[in-house]
Tab-separated table of C-alpha atoms and ligand atoms in Angstrom:
chain	number	residue	atom	x	y	z
A	1	UNK	CA	-5.064	32.616	12.780
A	2	UNK	CA	-4.269	32.304	9.127
A	3	UNK	CA	-5.504	29.227	7.305
A	4	UNK	CA	-2.764	26.865	6.197
A	5	UNK	CA	-2.013	27.341	2.497
A	6	UNK	CA	-3.562	24.796	0.203
A	7	UNK	CA	-1.232	22.203	-1.191
A	8	UNK	CA	-0.936	23.219	-4.802
A	9	UNK	CA	2.014	21.101	-5.903
A	10	UNK	CA	1.331	19.690	-9.334
A	11	UNK	CA	1.659	15.939	-9.379
A	12	UNK	CA	2.850	14.472	-12.639
A	13	UNK	CA	2.457	10.931	-13.867
A	14	UNK	CA	6.108	10.271	-12.957
A	15	UNK	CA	5.552	11.148	-9.289
A	16	UNK	CA	3.110	8.313	-8.863
A	17	UNK	CA	3.627	4.715	-7.783
A	18	UNK	CA	2.719	1.800	-10.033
A	19	UNK	CA	-0.581	0.646	-8.587
A	20	UNK	CA	-1.599	-2.995	-9.041
A	21	UNK	CA	-4.166	-3.075	-6.236
A	22	UNK	CA	-7.110	-5.447	-6.762
A	23	UNK	CA	-9.745	-2.740	-6.329
A	24	UNK	CA	-10.195	0.028	-5.582
A	25	UNK	CA	-7.230	0.411	-7.857
A	26	UNK	CA	-5.481	2.560	-10.405
A	27	UNK	CA	-7.473	5.205	-12.264
A	28	UNK	CA	-6.388	6.515	-15.676
A	29	UNK	CA	-4.140	9.529	-15.080
A	30	UNK	CA	-5.909	11.748	-17.677
A	31	UNK	CA	-9.156	11.122	-15.793
A	32	UNK	CA	-7.569	12.211	-12.516
A	33	UNK	CA	-6.301	15.338	-14.227
A	34	UNK	CA	-9.771	16.199	-15.539
A	35	UNK	CA	-11.361	15.626	-12.150
A	36	UNK	CA	-8.686	17.846	-10.627
A	37	UNK	CA	-9.303	20.573	-13.194
A	38	UNK	CA	-13.058	20.551	-12.558
A	39	UNK	CA	-12.933	20.122	-8.813
A	40	UNK	CA	-13.774	23.660	-7.755
A	41	UNK	CA	-16.049	24.600	-10.635
A	42	UNK	CA	-17.834	21.882	-12.543
A	43	UNK	CA	-18.969	22.956	-15.979
A	44	UNK	CA	-19.409	26.629	-15.076
A	45	UNK	CA	-21.676	25.938	-12.075
A	46	UNK	CA	-19.262	27.649	-9.654
A	47	UNK	CA	-19.403	24.480	-7.567
A	48	UNK	CA	-17.664	21.180	-7.326
A	49	UNK	CA	-19.699	18.262	-8.617
A	50	UNK	CA	-19.643	17.097	-4.962
A	51	UNK	CA	-21.661	20.162	-3.978
A	52	UNK	CA	-24.386	19.871	-6.600
A	53	UNK	CA	-27.866	18.725	-5.653
A	54	UNK	CA	-28.690	15.248	-6.863
A	55	UNK	CA	-31.857	16.796	-8.336
A	56	UNK	CA	-29.887	19.332	-10.376
A	57	UNK	CA	-30.003	19.008	-14.169
A	58	UNK	CA	-26.206	18.614	-14.190
A	59	UNK	CA	-26.253	15.450	-12.077
A	60	UNK	CA	-29.154	13.939	-13.992
A	61	UNK	CA	-27.322	14.725	-17.247
A	62	UNK	CA	-24.240	12.854	-15.975
A	63	UNK	CA	-26.378	9.846	-15.026
A	64	UNK	CA	-28.261	9.796	-18.325
A	65	UNK	CA	-25.185	10.346	-20.454
A	66	UNK	CA	-23.298	7.705	-18.445
A	67	UNK	CA	-26.022	5.133	-19.123
A	68	UNK	CA	-26.070	6.036	-22.831
A	69	UNK	CA	-22.289	5.774	-23.075
A	70	UNK	CA	-22.337	2.309	-21.516
A	71	UNK	CA	-24.900	1.186	-24.082
A	72	UNK	CA	-22.976	2.752	-26.948
A	73	UNK	CA	-19.651	1.294	-25.835
A	74	UNK	CA	-21.153	-2.168	-25.353
A	75	UNK	CA	-23.121	-1.940	-28.578
A	76	UNK	CA	-26.444	-2.350	-26.797
A	77	UNK	CA	-29.771	-1.008	-27.934
A	78	UNK	CA	-32.952	-0.310	-26.055
A	79	UNK	CA	-33.327	-3.958	-25.127
A	80	UNK	CA	-31.272	-3.160	-22.017
A	81	UNK	CA	-31.845	-0.737	-19.162
A	82	UNK	CA	-28.752	0.614	-17.416
A	83	UNK	CA	-28.926	1.775	-13.801
A	84	UNK	CA	-26.489	3.005	-11.156
A	85	UNK	CA	-27.056	1.567	-7.687
A	86	UNK	CA	-25.366	1.525	-4.292
A	87	UNK	CA	-24.486	-1.437	-2.092
A	88	UNK	CA	-21.577	-2.790	-4.157
A	89	UNK	CA	-21.388	-6.123	-5.902
A	90	UNK	CA	-22.499	-7.670	-2.614
A	91	UNK	CA	-25.977	-6.150	-2.683
A	92	UNK	CA	-26.446	-7.624	-6.152
A	93	UNK	CA	-25.810	-11.058	-4.628
A	94	UNK	CA	-29.204	-10.473	-2.942
A	95	UNK	CA	-31.028	-8.291	-5.469
A	96	UNK	CA	-30.539	-10.796	-8.292
A	97	UNK	CA	-32.356	-13.675	-6.555
A	98	UNK	CA	-34.943	-11.323	-5.046
A	99	UNK	CA	-35.812	-9.835	-8.441
A	100	UNK	CA	-35.497	-12.836	-10.712
A	101	UNK	CA	-36.910	-15.638	-8.568
A	102	UNK	CA	-39.535	-16.200	-5.923
A	103	UNK	CA	-39.997	-18.290	-2.825
A	104	UNK	CA	-39.053	-21.954	-3.403
A	105	UNK	CA	-37.835	-21.367	-6.981
A	106	UNK	CA	-34.852	-23.153	-8.443
A	107	UNK	CA	-31.799	-20.986	-9.134
A	108	UNK	CA	-28.475	-22.313	-10.426
A	109	UNK	CA	-24.937	-21.129	-9.739
A	110	UNK	CA	-21.454	-21.965	-10.981
A	111	UNK	CA	-18.929	-21.987	-8.168
A	112	UNK	CA	-15.534	-20.694	-9.255
A	113	UNK	CA	-14.325	-19.791	-5.782
A	114	UNK	CA	-14.380	-16.901	-3.369
A	115	UNK	CA	-16.761	-14.377	-4.984
A	116	UNK	CA	-19.224	-16.919	-6.303
A	117	UNK	CA	-19.311	-18.496	-2.866
A	118	UNK	CA	-20.280	-15.118	-1.423
A	119	UNK	CA	-23.068	-14.863	-4.008
A	120	UNK	CA	-24.218	-18.400	-3.185
A	121	UNK	CA	-24.198	-17.704	0.548
A	122	UNK	CA	-26.311	-14.575	0.059
A	123	UNK	CA	-28.836	-16.399	-2.140
A	124	UNK	CA	-28.993	-19.242	0.393
A	125	UNK	CA	-30.219	-16.771	3.000
A	126	UNK	CA	-33.428	-16.534	0.923
A	127	UNK	CA	-35.900	-19.397	0.660
A	128	UNK	CA	-34.779	-20.601	-2.775
A	129	UNK	CA	-33.898	-24.053	-4.107
A	130	UNK	CA	-30.275	-23.302	-4.900
A	131	UNK	CA	-28.215	-25.664	-7.069
A	132	UNK	CA	-24.498	-25.596	-7.764
A	133	UNK	CA	-24.395	-26.948	-11.305
A	134	UNK	CA	-20.602	-26.816	-11.656
A	135	UNK	CA	-17.682	-26.150	-9.357
A	136	UNK	CA	-13.933	-25.822	-9.677
A	137	UNK	CA	-13.551	-26.747	-6.004
A	138	UNK	CA	-12.079	-30.160	-6.887
A	139	UNK	CA	-8.868	-28.473	-8.053
A	140	UNK	CA	-8.692	-25.576	-5.643
A	141	UNK	CA	-10.421	-23.222	-8.124
A	142	UNK	CA	-7.470	-23.209	-10.488
A	143	UNK	CA	-9.769	-23.359	-13.523
A	144	UNK	CA	-13.183	-22.246	-14.659
A	145	UNK	CA	-15.489	-25.247	-15.367
A	146	UNK	CA	-16.167	-25.645	-19.115
A	147	UNK	CA	-19.219	-23.457	-19.516
A	148	UNK	CA	-20.501	-25.176	-22.679
A	149	UNK	CA	-20.875	-28.464	-20.803
A	150	UNK	CA	-23.008	-27.141	-17.997
A	151	UNK	CA	-26.491	-28.618	-17.630
A	152	UNK	CA	-29.027	-26.527	-15.796
A	153	UNK	CA	-31.672	-28.093	-13.627
A	154	UNK	CA	-35.152	-28.422	-15.080
A	155	UNK	CA	-37.216	-25.301	-14.496
A	156	UNK	CA	-34.418	-23.223	-12.996
A	157	UNK	CA	-35.107	-19.476	-13.045
A	158	UNK	CA	-31.596	-18.402	-13.993
A	159	UNK	CA	-27.910	-19.293	-14.014
A	160	UNK	CA	-25.561	-17.000	-12.091
A	161	UNK	CA	-21.868	-16.881	-12.909
A	162	UNK	CA	-18.923	-14.625	-12.185
A	163	UNK	CA	-17.085	-13.751	-15.401
A	164	UNK	CA	-13.808	-12.988	-13.654
A	165	UNK	CA	-12.955	-14.345	-10.238
A	166	UNK	CA	-10.748	-11.624	-8.752
A	167	UNK	CA	-9.310	-13.766	-5.953
A	168	UNK	CA	-8.356	-16.955	-7.787
A	169	UNK	CA	-7.525	-15.330	-11.146
A	170	UNK	CA	-9.863	-17.213	-13.493
A	171	UNK	CA	-12.039	-15.771	-16.254
A	172	UNK	CA	-14.772	-16.799	-18.662
A	173	UNK	CA	-14.392	-15.273	-22.099
A	174	UNK	CA	-17.524	-16.665	-23.813
A	175	UNK	CA	-21.125	-16.910	-22.764
A	176	UNK	CA	-23.197	-19.594	-24.485
A	177	UNK	CA	-26.986	-19.695	-24.657
A	178	UNK	CA	-28.692	-21.524	-21.816
A	179	UNK	CA	-32.326	-22.572	-21.513
A	180	UNK	CA	-32.651	-20.065	-18.619
A	181	UNK	CA	-31.498	-16.427	-18.304
A	182	UNK	CA	-27.802	-15.866	-17.693
A	183	UNK	CA	-26.797	-13.380	-14.971
A	184	UNK	CA	-23.156	-12.332	-14.768
A	185	UNK	CA	-21.161	-10.672	-12.017
A	186	UNK	CA	-18.597	-8.728	-14.063
A	187	UNK	CA	-17.275	-6.687	-11.143
A	188	UNK	CA	-13.658	-7.307	-12.070
A	189	UNK	CA	-13.758	-7.278	-15.880
A	190	UNK	CA	-16.577	-4.874	-16.759
A	191	UNK	CA	-15.716	-2.599	-19.698
A	192	UNK	CA	-12.279	-4.137	-20.101
A	193	UNK	CA	-12.895	-5.520	-23.620
A	194	UNK	CA	-15.626	-6.249	-26.144
A	195	UNK	CA	-17.978	-8.991	-24.965
A	196	UNK	CA	-20.784	-10.666	-26.849
A	197	UNK	CA	-23.892	-9.808	-24.842
A	198	UNK	CA	-26.338	-11.766	-27.032
A	199	UNK	CA	-26.841	-14.457	-24.410
A	200	UNK	CA	-26.676	-12.246	-21.321
A	201	UNK	CA	-29.782	-11.128	-19.474
A	202	UNK	CA	-28.375	-9.203	-16.524
A	203	UNK	CA	-24.848	-7.898	-16.109
A	204	UNK	CA	-23.668	-6.181	-12.964
A	205	UNK	CA	-20.394	-4.687	-11.789
A	206	UNK	CA	-19.232	-2.467	-9.015
A	207	UNK	CA	-17.201	0.432	-10.379
A	208	UNK	CA	-14.073	0.392	-8.249
A	209	UNK	CA	-11.973	-1.837	-10.461
A	210	UNK	CA	-12.385	-0.828	-14.089
A	211	UNK	CA	-14.794	2.083	-14.186
A	212	UNK	CA	-14.291	4.279	-11.164
A	213	UNK	CA	-14.737	4.484	-7.427
A	214	UNK	CA	-16.471	2.394	-4.811
A	215	UNK	CA	-19.992	3.540	-4.009
A	216	UNK	CA	-21.611	2.859	-7.360
A	217	UNK	CA	-22.613	-0.393	-9.020
A	218	UNK	CA	-23.706	-0.564	-12.638
A	219	UNK	CA	-26.549	-2.961	-13.470
A	220	UNK	CA	-27.661	-3.772	-17.010
A	221	UNK	CA	-30.972	-5.572	-17.325
A	222	UNK	CA	-32.586	-6.986	-20.432
A	223	UNK	CA	-36.079	-5.509	-20.530
A	224	UNK	CA	-37.734	-8.947	-20.830
A	225	UNK	CA	-36.415	-9.736	-17.351
A	226	UNK	CA	-38.514	-7.021	-15.761
A	227	UNK	CA	-41.690	-9.077	-16.173
A	228	UNK	CA	-40.202	-11.677	-13.809
A	229	UNK	CA	-39.905	-9.345	-10.843
A	230	UNK	CA	-42.317	-10.195	-8.021
A	231	UNK	CA	-44.647	-7.394	-6.968
A	232	UNK	CA	-44.056	-7.690	-3.237
A	233	UNK	CA	-40.455	-6.445	-3.139
A	234	UNK	CA	-39.499	-3.431	-1.037
A	235	UNK	CA	-39.365	-0.474	-3.433
A	236	UNK	CA	-35.669	0.175	-2.862
A	237	UNK	CA	-34.722	-3.394	-3.792
A	238	UNK	CA	-36.856	-3.563	-6.935
A	239	UNK	CA	-34.867	-2.883	-10.130
A	240	UNK	CA	-37.930	-1.262	-11.708
A	241	UNK	CA	-37.883	1.545	-9.129
A	242	UNK	CA	-34.418	2.623	-10.228
A	243	UNK	CA	-35.188	2.267	-13.921
A	244	UNK	CA	-38.347	4.370	-13.590
A	245	UNK	CA	-36.565	7.049	-11.545
A	246	UNK	CA	-33.490	7.106	-13.797
A	247	UNK	CA	-31.144	6.012	-10.979
A	248	UNK	CA	-32.294	8.958	-8.875
A	249	UNK	CA	-34.920	7.379	-6.601
A	250	UNK	CA	-32.938	8.346	-3.526
A	251	UNK	CA	-29.707	10.337	-3.272
A	252	UNK	CA	-27.336	8.545	-5.622
A	253	UNK	CA	-23.552	8.455	-5.057
A	254	UNK	CA	-23.117	11.515	-7.275
A	255	UNK	CA	-19.340	11.825	-7.143
A	256	UNK	CA	-18.786	8.124	-7.830
A	257	UNK	CA	-21.158	8.274	-10.793
A	258	UNK	CA	-19.333	11.373	-12.038
A	259	UNK	CA	-15.983	9.522	-11.920
A	260	UNK	CA	-17.515	6.584	-13.787
A	261	UNK	CA	-18.812	9.041	-16.386
A	262	UNK	CA	-15.311	10.526	-16.761
A	263	UNK	CA	-13.882	7.058	-17.290
A	264	UNK	CA	-16.535	6.203	-19.870
A	265	UNK	CA	-15.651	9.407	-21.723
A	266	UNK	CA	-11.978	8.452	-21.539
A	267	UNK	CA	-12.709	4.976	-22.957
A	268	UNK	CA	-14.842	6.405	-25.731
A	269	UNK	CA	-12.962	9.566	-26.656
A	270	UNK	CA	-9.327	8.988	-25.661
A	271	UNK	CA	-8.976	5.230	-26.171
A	272	UNK	CA	-11.435	4.882	-29.035
A	273	UNK	CA	-13.739	2.244	-27.545
A	274	UNK	CA	-13.698	-1.224	-26.045
A	275	UNK	CA	-11.997	-2.906	-28.988
A	276	UNK	CA	-8.893	-0.746	-28.547
A	277	UNK	CA	-9.053	-1.033	-24.775
A	278	UNK	CA	-9.381	-4.819	-25.026
A	279	UNK	CA	-6.274	-4.952	-27.203
A	280	UNK	CA	-4.295	-2.908	-24.685
A	281	UNK	CA	-5.530	-5.103	-21.830
A	282	UNK	CA	-4.630	-8.240	-23.788
A	283	UNK	CA	-1.096	-6.915	-24.361
A	284	UNK	CA	-0.741	-6.143	-20.648
A	285	UNK	CA	-1.822	-9.650	-19.665
A	286	UNK	CA	0.366	-11.310	-22.331
A	287	UNK	CA	3.393	-9.302	-21.166
A	288	UNK	CA	2.918	-10.374	-17.562
A	289	UNK	CA	2.079	-14.052	-18.167
A	290	UNK	CA	5.019	-14.333	-20.584
A	291	UNK	CA	7.313	-13.228	-17.763
A	292	UNK	CA	5.707	-15.585	-15.246
A	293	UNK	CA	5.955	-18.557	-17.611
A	294	UNK	CA	9.542	-17.790	-18.636
A	295	UNK	CA	10.890	-17.611	-15.071
A	296	UNK	CA	10.778	-20.815	-12.986
A	297	UNK	CA	10.798	-18.661	-9.825
A	298	UNK	CA	7.168	-17.732	-10.570
A	299	UNK	CA	4.404	-20.272	-10.796
A	300	UNK	CA	0.873	-19.482	-11.940
A	301	UNK	CA	-1.227	-22.495	-10.963
A	302	UNK	CA	-4.226	-21.416	-13.050
A	303	UNK	CA	-4.892	-23.500	-16.164
A	304	UNK	CA	-3.838	-21.519	-19.228
A	305	UNK	CA	-7.240	-21.339	-20.931
A	306	UNK	CA	-8.926	-20.118	-17.724
A	307	UNK	CA	-6.358	-17.439	-16.871
A	308	UNK	CA	-7.720	-14.020	-16.076
A	309	UNK	CA	-6.691	-11.046	-18.155
A	310	UNK	CA	-7.407	-8.841	-15.145
A	311	UNK	CA	-5.900	-10.607	-12.121
A	312	UNK	CA	-2.780	-12.742	-12.475
A	313	UNK	CA	-2.147	-14.863	-9.381
A	314	UNK	CA	1.171	-16.597	-8.834
A	315	UNK	CA	3.426	-18.059	-6.194
A	316	UNK	CA	7.136	-18.086	-5.465
A	317	UNK	CA	8.859	-21.178	-4.023
A	318	UNK	CA	8.514	-20.080	-0.359
A	319	UNK	CA	6.393	-17.695	1.675
A	320	UNK	CA	9.582	-15.879	2.752
A	321	UNK	CA	10.486	-15.237	-0.870
A	322	UNK	CA	6.954	-13.999	-1.548
A	323	UNK	CA	7.232	-11.534	1.318
A	324	UNK	CA	10.615	-10.362	0.052
A	325	UNK	CA	9.156	-9.958	-3.445
A	326	UNK	CA	6.308	-7.813	-2.093
A	327	UNK	CA	8.733	-5.759	0.024
A	328	UNK	CA	11.237	-5.172	-2.775
A	329	UNK	CA	8.396	-4.314	-5.147
A	330	UNK	CA	7.200	-1.700	-2.660
A	331	UNK	CA	10.737	-0.298	-2.452
A	332	UNK	CA	10.643	0.021	-6.246
A	333	UNK	CA	7.319	1.916	-6.011
A	334	UNK	CA	5.349	-1.116	-7.222
A	335	UNK	CA	2.309	-1.398	-4.982
A	336	UNK	CA	-0.515	-3.887	-4.401
A	337	UNK	CA	1.013	-7.189	-5.497
A	338	UNK	CA	0.157	-9.305	-2.432
A	339	UNK	CA	-2.334	-12.124	-2.964
A	340	UNK	CA	-5.789	-12.172	-1.378
A	341	UNK	CA	-5.644	-12.938	2.331
A	342	UNK	CA	-7.449	-16.284	1.824
A	343	UNK	CA	-5.007	-17.467	-0.809
A	344	UNK	CA	-1.630	-15.860	-0.059
A	345	UNK	CA	1.037	-15.659	-2.734
A	346	UNK	CA	1.017	-12.762	-5.169
A	347	UNK	CA	-1.576	-11.154	-7.381
A	348	UNK	CA	-1.196	-8.427	-9.965
A	349	UNK	CA	-4.340	-6.639	-11.097
A	350	UNK	CA	-4.342	-5.155	-14.571
A	351	UNK	CA	-7.462	-3.016	-14.625
A	352	UNK	CA	-8.168	-0.282	-17.171
A	353	UNK	CA	-6.248	2.358	-15.195
A	354	UNK	CA	-3.008	0.321	-15.348
A	355	UNK	CA	-0.851	1.268	-18.335
A	356	UNK	CA	1.153	-1.082	-20.535
A	357	UNK	CA	4.254	0.883	-19.482
A	358	UNK	CA	3.497	0.098	-15.826
A	359	UNK	CA	3.299	-3.616	-16.657
A	360	UNK	CA	6.576	-3.431	-18.580
A	361	UNK	CA	8.266	-1.817	-15.580
A	362	UNK	CA	6.818	-4.492	-13.301
A	363	UNK	CA	8.127	-7.202	-15.624
A	364	UNK	CA	11.620	-5.653	-15.594
A	365	UNK	CA	11.476	-5.747	-11.795
A	366	UNK	CA	10.269	-9.370	-11.808
A	367	UNK	CA	13.030	-10.455	-14.175
A	368	UNK	CA	15.672	-8.775	-12.038
A	369	UNK	CA	14.216	-10.340	-8.883
A	370	UNK	CA	14.219	-13.755	-10.581
A	371	UNK	CA	17.878	-13.359	-11.608
A	372	UNK	CA	18.852	-12.430	-8.061
A	373	UNK	CA	16.878	-15.151	-6.271
A	374	UNK	CA	16.860	-18.199	-8.575
B	1	PLP	C1	-16.051	-10.429	-8.702
B	1	PLP	C2	-16.511	-9.693	-7.479
B	1	PLP	N1	-17.818	-9.672	-7.175
B	1	PLP	C3	-18.284	-9.026	-6.098
B	1	PLP	C4	-17.438	-8.358	-5.242
B	1	PLP	C5	-17.982	-7.670	-4.020
B	1	PLP	O1	-18.098	-6.330	-4.291
B	1	PLP	P1	-18.327	-5.192	-3.167
B	1	PLP	O2	-17.132	-5.188	-2.298
B	1	PLP	O3	-18.482	-3.957	-3.988
B	1	PLP	O4	-19.579	-5.561	-2.461
B	1	PLP	C6	-16.064	-8.339	-5.528
B	1	PLP	C7	-15.132	-7.605	-4.654
B	1	PLP	O5	-13.982	-7.403	-4.920
B	1	PLP	C8	-15.591	-9.009	-6.677
B	1	PLP	O6	-14.288	-9.020	-6.991
């Protein structure tokens, strides 16, 4: 029997839907094209990158160059180590307390809703003295507590925050100095703009929102933090293992790291760095929030100064209207605008792979929908 012919239809940018999924989400189209072009023969190896041994020089070169690009893009020097791990953002909810505190130690958290609560729950499963030093729970997580006013507990080992809460649509834009190390879950705003890292001691982010696919998590650790790691950790869960083995202690998620590397190259070489990317992302967010604020049909309950540049959450007057909005958006090839299942309503995610043109088309749709249903 003859094998079915391979599907070789060329997909162009115009054939695609507008993807506003909260992650995994849209990837930059030029990156998809490059992956496509290299799929059967990566860099003259005669193999796909998926078929290469993780011990091959090509894979190690991707890992090393990826780590260097992250440092260059974020303007970091050798004071930080950069590693690629598995286990998603969720494993970091455990690795952070395991590596940076010991039995009975105080650790402090800011609760800004869903994802921080997951981090808190994970840390609570260890025998730590966990304190919630600020929470936005009093107003249904519609704001991020003023970070400058936060007092840590005496002797705490670190403060953990989430820079961008994907579910409730809030974001911190500045990170002040605290008397203890500051650890930040940046899973939903990593590499989306320039950030001042002076006061940050550990930054982690899964890749599937702004820098690639699920399967890989990037962790940046200030070298001084390594001295705090207890010696009795299982090797696999000890950050030092992965630093020493250059993120190749056990089989890494090679393809996911490769996609991250492609995106880093795109940010650096096509976009011209995080400053330019941040400006594009700011324009996208401004365009969308301007539409939400101008149309009484849409209501974003998040306080203006806490609004996320990455995830805009909003409601329509009734659940029926929200469902109709999501349905009509889908009919217009606008995908992924339903809110998180715990919150309902609508949410539009504006990660790096989403273009300004896509946001402008969405806004045209939203304005038309508002005219028809107000
Ligand atoms: C801010 C944030 N942190 C952590 C996670 C959990 O990440 P993962 O699903 O990779 O474990 C998510 C998931 O979306 C997230 O948005």
